[in-house]
PDB file of C-alpha atoms in Angstrom:
ATOM      1  CA  ARG K   1    -165.265 -57.411-229.231  1.00  0.00           C
ATOM      2  CA  GLU K   2    -165.355 -61.070-227.891  1.00  0.00           C
ATOM      3  CA  GLU K   3    -165.742 -62.263-231.457  1.00  0.00           C
ATOM      4  CA  GLU K   4    -162.694 -60.360-232.585  1.00  0.00           C
ATOM      5  CA  GLN K   5    -160.591 -61.671-229.566  1.00  0.00           C
ATOM      6  CA  GLY K   6    -161.949 -65.147-229.730  1.00  0.00           C
ATOM      7  CA  ALA K   7    -162.557 -64.944-226.188  1.00  0.00           C
ATOM      8  CA  TYR K   8    -166.130 -65.533-224.871  1.00  0.00           C
ATOM      9  CA  THR K   9    -167.669 -64.880-221.525  1.00  0.00           C
ATOM     10  CA  VAL K  10    -171.071 -65.608-219.917  1.00  0.00           C
ATOM     11  CA  LYS K  11    -171.978 -63.221-217.128  1.00  0.00           C
ATOM     12  CA  PRO K  12    -174.415 -64.486-214.354  1.00  0.00           C
ATOM     13  CA  GLY K  13    -177.819 -63.410-214.664  1.00  0.00           C
ATOM     14  CA  SER K  14    -179.521 -66.223-216.536  1.00  0.00           C
ATOM     15  CA  VAL K  15    -179.709 -69.671-215.279  1.00  0.00           C
ATOM     16  CA  LEU K  16    -181.334 -72.137-217.569  1.00  0.00           C
ATOM     17  CA  PHE K  17    -182.901 -74.480-214.741  1.00  0.00           C
ATOM     18  CA  ASP K  18    -183.786 -78.225-215.731  1.00  0.00           C
ATOM     19  CA  ARG K  19    -182.302 -77.864-219.282  1.00  0.00           C
ATOM     20  CA  HIS K  20    -179.926 -79.915-221.160  1.00  0.00           C
ATOM     21  CA  LEU K  21    -176.378 -78.449-221.335  1.00  0.00           C
ATOM     22  CA  TRP K  22    -175.265 -76.882-224.443  1.00  0.00           C
ATOM     23  CA  SER K  23    -173.560 -79.060-226.952  1.00  0.00           C
ATOM     24  CA  GLU K  24    -171.479 -76.304-228.409  1.00  0.00           C
ATOM     25  CA  ASN K  25    -169.181 -73.766-226.692  1.00  0.00           C
ATOM     26  CA  ALA K  26    -169.497 -69.876-227.274  1.00  0.00           C
ATOM     27  CA  ALA K  27    -167.161 -70.233-230.162  1.00  0.00           C
ATOM     28  CA  GLY K  28    -169.411 -72.742-231.847  1.00  0.00           C
ATOM     29  CA  GLN K  29    -167.438 -75.771-231.319  1.00  0.00           C
ATOM     30  CA  PRO K  30    -168.660 -79.103-230.225  1.00  0.00           C
ATOM     31  CA  TYR K  31    -168.367 -79.675-226.618  1.00  0.00           C
ATOM     32  CA  ASP K  32    -169.494 -82.292-223.977  1.00  0.00           C
ATOM     33  CA  ALA K  33    -168.968 -81.269-220.353  1.00  0.00           C
ATOM     34  CA  PHE K  34    -169.477 -84.765-219.033  1.00  0.00           C
ATOM     35  CA  ARG K  35    -166.639 -86.228-221.227  1.00  0.00           C
ATOM     36  CA  ASP K  36    -164.267 -83.291-220.780  1.00  0.00           C
ATOM     37  CA  VAL K  37    -164.566 -83.332-216.944  1.00  0.00           C
ATOM     38  CA  GLN K  38    -162.390 -86.596-217.208  1.00  0.00           C
ATOM     39  CA  ASN K  39    -159.469 -83.990-218.252  1.00  0.00           C
ATOM     40  CA  ALA K  40    -160.052 -81.819-215.167  1.00  0.00           C
ATOM     41  CA  ASP K  41    -157.466 -81.981-212.273  1.00  0.00           C
ATOM     42  CA  LEU K  42    -160.140 -80.322-210.157  1.00  0.00           C
ATOM     43  CA  VAL K  43    -163.998 -79.687-210.073  1.00  0.00           C
ATOM     44  CA  LEU K  44    -165.152 -76.395-208.683  1.00  0.00           C
ATOM     45  CA  VAL K  45    -168.751 -76.504-207.423  1.00  0.00           C
ATOM     46  CA  MET K  46    -169.814 -72.833-207.043  1.00  0.00           C
ATOM     47  CA  GLY K  47    -173.177 -71.405-205.560  1.00  0.00           C
ATOM     48  CA  THR K  48    -175.680 -74.362-206.009  1.00  0.00           C
ATOM     49  CA  SER K  49    -177.680 -76.524-203.952  1.00  0.00           C
ATOM     50  CA  LEU K  50    -177.347 -79.398-206.404  1.00  0.00           C
ATOM     51  CA  SER K  51    -180.965 -79.897-206.332  1.00  0.00           C
ATOM     52  CA  GLY K  52    -181.464 -82.192-209.413  1.00  0.00           C
ATOM     53  CA  LEU K  53    -180.403 -80.194-212.403  1.00  0.00           C
ATOM     54  CA  THR K  54    -178.537 -81.840-215.236  1.00  0.00           C
ATOM     55  CA  ILE K  55    -175.347 -80.261-214.406  1.00  0.00           C
ATOM     56  CA  ASP K  56    -175.170 -81.781-210.936  1.00  0.00           C
ATOM     57  CA  GLY K  57    -173.893 -85.011-212.467  1.00  0.00           C
ATOM     58  CA  LEU K  58    -170.542 -83.062-213.039  1.00  0.00           C
ATOM     59  CA  ALA K  59    -170.369 -82.400-209.077  1.00  0.00           C
ATOM     60  CA  TYR K  60    -171.093 -86.101-208.127  1.00  0.00           C
ATOM     61  CA  GLY K  61    -168.317 -87.019-210.491  1.00  0.00           C
ATOM     62  CA  ASP K  62    -165.981 -89.830-210.637  1.00  0.00           C
ATOM     63  CA  GLY K  63    -163.552 -89.029-207.919  1.00  0.00           C
ATOM     64  CA  ARG K  64    -161.960 -85.915-209.202  1.00  0.00           C
ATOM     65  CA  PRO K  65    -161.231 -83.515-206.222  1.00  0.00           C
ATOM     66  CA  ARG K  66    -163.655 -80.890-205.657  1.00  0.00           C
ATOM     67  CA  ILE K  67    -163.822 -77.455-203.919  1.00  0.00           C
ATOM     68  CA  VAL K  68    -167.369 -76.538-202.990  1.00  0.00           C
ATOM     69  CA  PHE K  69    -168.002 -72.714-202.606  1.00  0.00           C
ATOM     70  CA  ASP K  70    -171.546 -71.932-201.336  1.00  0.00           C
ATOM     71  CA  MET K  71    -173.419 -69.985-198.416  1.00  0.00           C
ATOM     72  CA  THR K  72    -174.704 -73.295-196.700  1.00  0.00           C
ATOM     73  CA  ASP K  73    -173.662 -76.768-196.774  1.00  0.00           C
ATOM     74  CA  ALA K  74    -176.509 -77.980-199.066  1.00  0.00           C
ATOM     75  CA  PRO K  75    -174.186 -78.844-201.907  1.00  0.00           C
ATOM     76  CA  VAL K  76    -171.989 -80.917-199.513  1.00  0.00           C
ATOM     77  CA  GLN K  77    -174.763 -82.831-198.204  1.00  0.00           C
ATOM     78  CA  SER K  78    -176.048 -83.566-201.718  1.00  0.00           C
ATOM     79  CA  ILE K  79    -172.720 -84.938-202.761  1.00  0.00           C
ATOM     80  CA  LYS K  80    -172.633 -87.029-199.966  1.00  0.00           C
ATOM     81  CA  ALA K  81    -176.124 -88.348-200.552  1.00  0.00           C
ATOM     82  CA  ASN K  82    -175.778 -88.813-204.516  1.00  0.00           C
ATOM     83  CA  GLY K  83    -172.024 -89.310-204.871  1.00  0.00           C
ATOM     84  CA  ARG K  84    -169.141 -89.547-202.511  1.00  0.00           C
ATOM     85  CA  TRP K  85    -167.335 -86.903-200.388  1.00  0.00           C
ATOM     86  CA  ASN K  86    -163.581 -87.599-200.390  1.00  0.00           C
ATOM     87  CA  ASP K  87    -160.667 -86.534-198.088  1.00  0.00           C
ATOM     88  CA  LYS K  88    -159.334 -84.487-201.353  1.00  0.00           C
ATOM     89  CA  ASP K  89    -162.601 -82.573-201.268  1.00  0.00           C
ATOM     90  CA  ALA K  90    -162.827 -79.088-199.445  1.00  0.00           C
ATOM     91  CA  PHE K  91    -165.811 -76.673-198.566  1.00  0.00           C
ATOM     92  CA  LEU K  92    -165.499 -73.059-198.398  1.00  0.00           C
ATOM     93  CA  GLN K  93    -168.571 -71.561-196.896  1.00  0.00           C
ATOM     94  CA  GLY K  94    -169.441 -67.758-197.316  1.00  0.00           C
ATOM     95  CA  SER K  95    -169.998 -65.394-200.193  1.00  0.00           C
ATOM     96  CA  LEU K  96    -168.772 -66.819-203.451  1.00  0.00           C
ATOM     97  CA  ASP K  97    -167.091 -63.544-204.609  1.00  0.00           C
ATOM     98  CA  THR K  98    -165.239 -63.137-201.242  1.00  0.00           C
ATOM     99  CA  CYS K  99    -164.108 -66.771-201.067  1.00  0.00           C
ATOM    100  CA  ILE K 100    -162.683 -66.656-204.653  1.00  0.00           C
ATOM    101  CA  LEU K 101    -160.923 -63.219-203.801  1.00  0.00           C
ATOM    102  CA  ASP K 102    -159.559 -64.805-200.669  1.00  0.00           C
ATOM    103  CA  VAL K 103    -158.073 -67.793-202.767  1.00  0.00           C
ATOM    104  CA  LEU K 104    -156.842 -65.408-205.401  1.00  0.00           C
ATOM    105  CA  LYS K 105    -154.932 -63.296-202.649  1.00  0.00           C
ATOM    106  CA  ARG K 106    -153.404 -66.456-201.158  1.00  0.00           C
ATOM    107  CA  LEU K 107    -152.208 -67.659-204.610  1.00  0.00           C
ATOM    108  CA  GLY K 108    -150.702 -64.246-205.248  1.00  0.00           C
ATOM    109  CA  TRP K 109    -152.934 -63.775-208.205  1.00  0.00           C
ATOM    110  CA  LEU K 110    -155.419 -61.051-207.010  1.00  0.00           C
ATOM    111  CA  ASP K 111    -153.418 -58.489-209.098  1.00  0.00           C
ATOM    112  CA  GLN K 112    -154.651 -60.196-212.253  1.00  0.00           C
ATOM    113  CA  ILE K 113    -158.177 -59.596-211.429  1.00  0.00           C
ATOM    114  CA  LEU K 114    -157.676 -55.894-211.711  1.00  0.00           C
ATOM    115  CA  HIS K 115    -156.280 -56.083-215.285  1.00  0.00           C
ATOM    116  CA  GLU K 116    -158.147 -53.912-217.745  1.00  0.00           C
ATOM    117  CA  ASP K 117    -159.015 -57.047-219.891  1.00  0.00           C
ATOM    118  CA  PHE K 118    -160.420 -58.858-217.020  1.00  0.00           C
ATOM    119  CA  LEU K 119    -162.426 -56.281-214.999  1.00  0.00           C
ATOM    120  CA  PRO K 120    -165.064 -55.840-217.829  1.00  0.00           C
ATOM    121  CA  LYS K 121    -166.071 -59.565-217.728  1.00  0.00           C
ATOM    122  CA  LEU K 122    -167.112 -59.312-214.262  1.00  0.00           C
ATOM    123  CA  CYS K 123    -170.869 -58.682-213.441  1.00  0.00           C
ATOM    124  CA  LEU K 124    -172.179 -55.740-211.466  1.00  0.00           C
ATOM    125  CA  SER K 125    -172.481 -57.768-208.006  1.00  0.00           C
ATOM    126  CA  SER K 126    -169.177 -59.222-208.515  1.00  0.00           C
ATOM    127  CA  LEU K 127    -167.521 -55.866-209.135  1.00  0.00           C
ATOM    128  CA  GLN K 128    -169.370 -54.379-206.118  1.00  0.00           C
ATOM    129  CA  ALA K 129    -167.995 -57.440-203.907  1.00  0.00           C
ATOM    130  CA  LEU K 130    -164.642 -56.668-205.321  1.00  0.00           C
ATOM    131  CA  ALA K 131    -164.981 -52.893-204.339  1.00  0.00           C
ATOM    132  CA  ALA K 132    -165.939 -53.896-200.751  1.00  0.00           C
ATOM    133  CA  TYR K 133    -163.125 -56.329-200.610  1.00  0.00           C
ATOM    134  CA  ALA K 134    -160.600 -53.625-201.970  1.00  0.00           C
ATOM    135  CA  ALA K 135    -161.672 -51.223-199.257  1.00  0.00           C
ATOM    136  CA  LYS K 136    -161.303 -53.738-196.512  1.00  0.00           C
ATOM    137  CA  GLU K 137    -158.034 -54.954-197.787  1.00  0.00           C
ATOM    138  CA  SER K 138    -156.711 -51.427-198.428  1.00  0.00           C
ATOM    139  CA  PHE K 139    -156.071 -51.519-202.020  1.00  0.00           C
ATOM    140  CA  LYS K 140    -154.026 -48.661-203.623  1.00  0.00           C
ATOM    141  CA  GLU K 141    -156.157 -45.561-204.792  1.00  0.00           C
ATOM    142  CA  GLU K 142    -155.312 -46.176-208.334  1.00  0.00           C
ATOM    143  CA  GLU K 143    -156.835 -49.949-208.120  1.00  0.00           C
ATOM    144  CA  MET K 144    -159.906 -48.459-206.328  1.00  0.00           C
ATOM    145  CA  GLY K 145    -160.302 -46.039-209.173  1.00  0.00           C
ATOM    146  CA  ARG K 146    -160.156 -48.894-211.720  1.00  0.00           C
ATOM    147  CA  ILE K 147    -162.698 -50.692-209.798  1.00  0.00           C
ATOM    148  CA  LYS K 148    -165.107 -47.870-209.632  1.00  0.00           C
ATOM    149  CA  GLY K 149    -164.491 -47.265-213.267  1.00  0.00           C
ATOM    150  CA  ALA K 150    -165.446 -50.810-214.133  1.00  0.00           C
ATOM    151  CA  ILE K 151    -168.477 -50.524-211.896  1.00  0.00           C
ATOM    152  CA  GLU K 152    -169.781 -47.353-213.815  1.00  0.00           C
ATOM    153  CA  ALA K 153    -169.173 -49.072-217.073  1.00  0.00           C
ATOM    154  CA  GLU K 154    -171.080 -52.194-216.208  1.00  0.00           C
ATOM    155  CA  ILE K 155    -174.069 -50.084-214.998  1.00  0.00           C
ATOM    156  CA  GLU K 156    -173.941 -48.357-218.384  1.00  0.00           C
ATOM    157  CA  ARG K 157    -173.681 -51.754-220.137  1.00  0.00           C
ATOM    158  CA  GLU K 158    -176.565 -53.159-218.081  1.00  0.00           C
ATOM    159  CA  LYS K 159    -178.761 -50.151-219.090  1.00  0.00           C
ATOM    160  CA  ARG K 160    -179.046 -51.771-222.488  1.00  0.00           C
ATOM    161  CA  PHE K 161    -180.691 -54.903-221.116  1.00  0.00           C
ATOM    162  CA  TYR K 162    -182.884 -53.326-218.423  1.00  0.00           C
ATOM    163  CA  PRO K 163    -184.485 -50.226-219.860  1.00  0.00           C
ATOM    164  CA  GLU K 164    -186.122 -48.069-217.186  1.00  0.00           C
TER     165      GLU K 164
END
């Protein structure tokens, strides 16, 4: 389906520690993240301690504003030690999923995450976090049903990768 639509996703679950970044994107086109970051208006640093991996250089960057999402302040301390923390940078501490959902809510974009084309792109843990958030925020019954359906579908999808 992804190939047909020309839209590719990478779900969490595999982290390639201490490896070089891919030089092609999912569509097979040449890609250089370190060069492309110069075109960014904002760099999102999400769920990493910045402990010496190749990708860390993007977070240390060249002065692009950053929003750091993490359970601890370890990435902020790493940026301060290896780069420069600026007054345009921000730190949101807590669960990555919950922080992102709060940001989407404040931007008025939360309804977009419930779209039938987007829900299947979320991993199981993010779907479960969304369900908990939806219950706390009193989502409509129909929206809760869509989330429940997406969770069930993801459980079935994952069975192909994790046989019993």
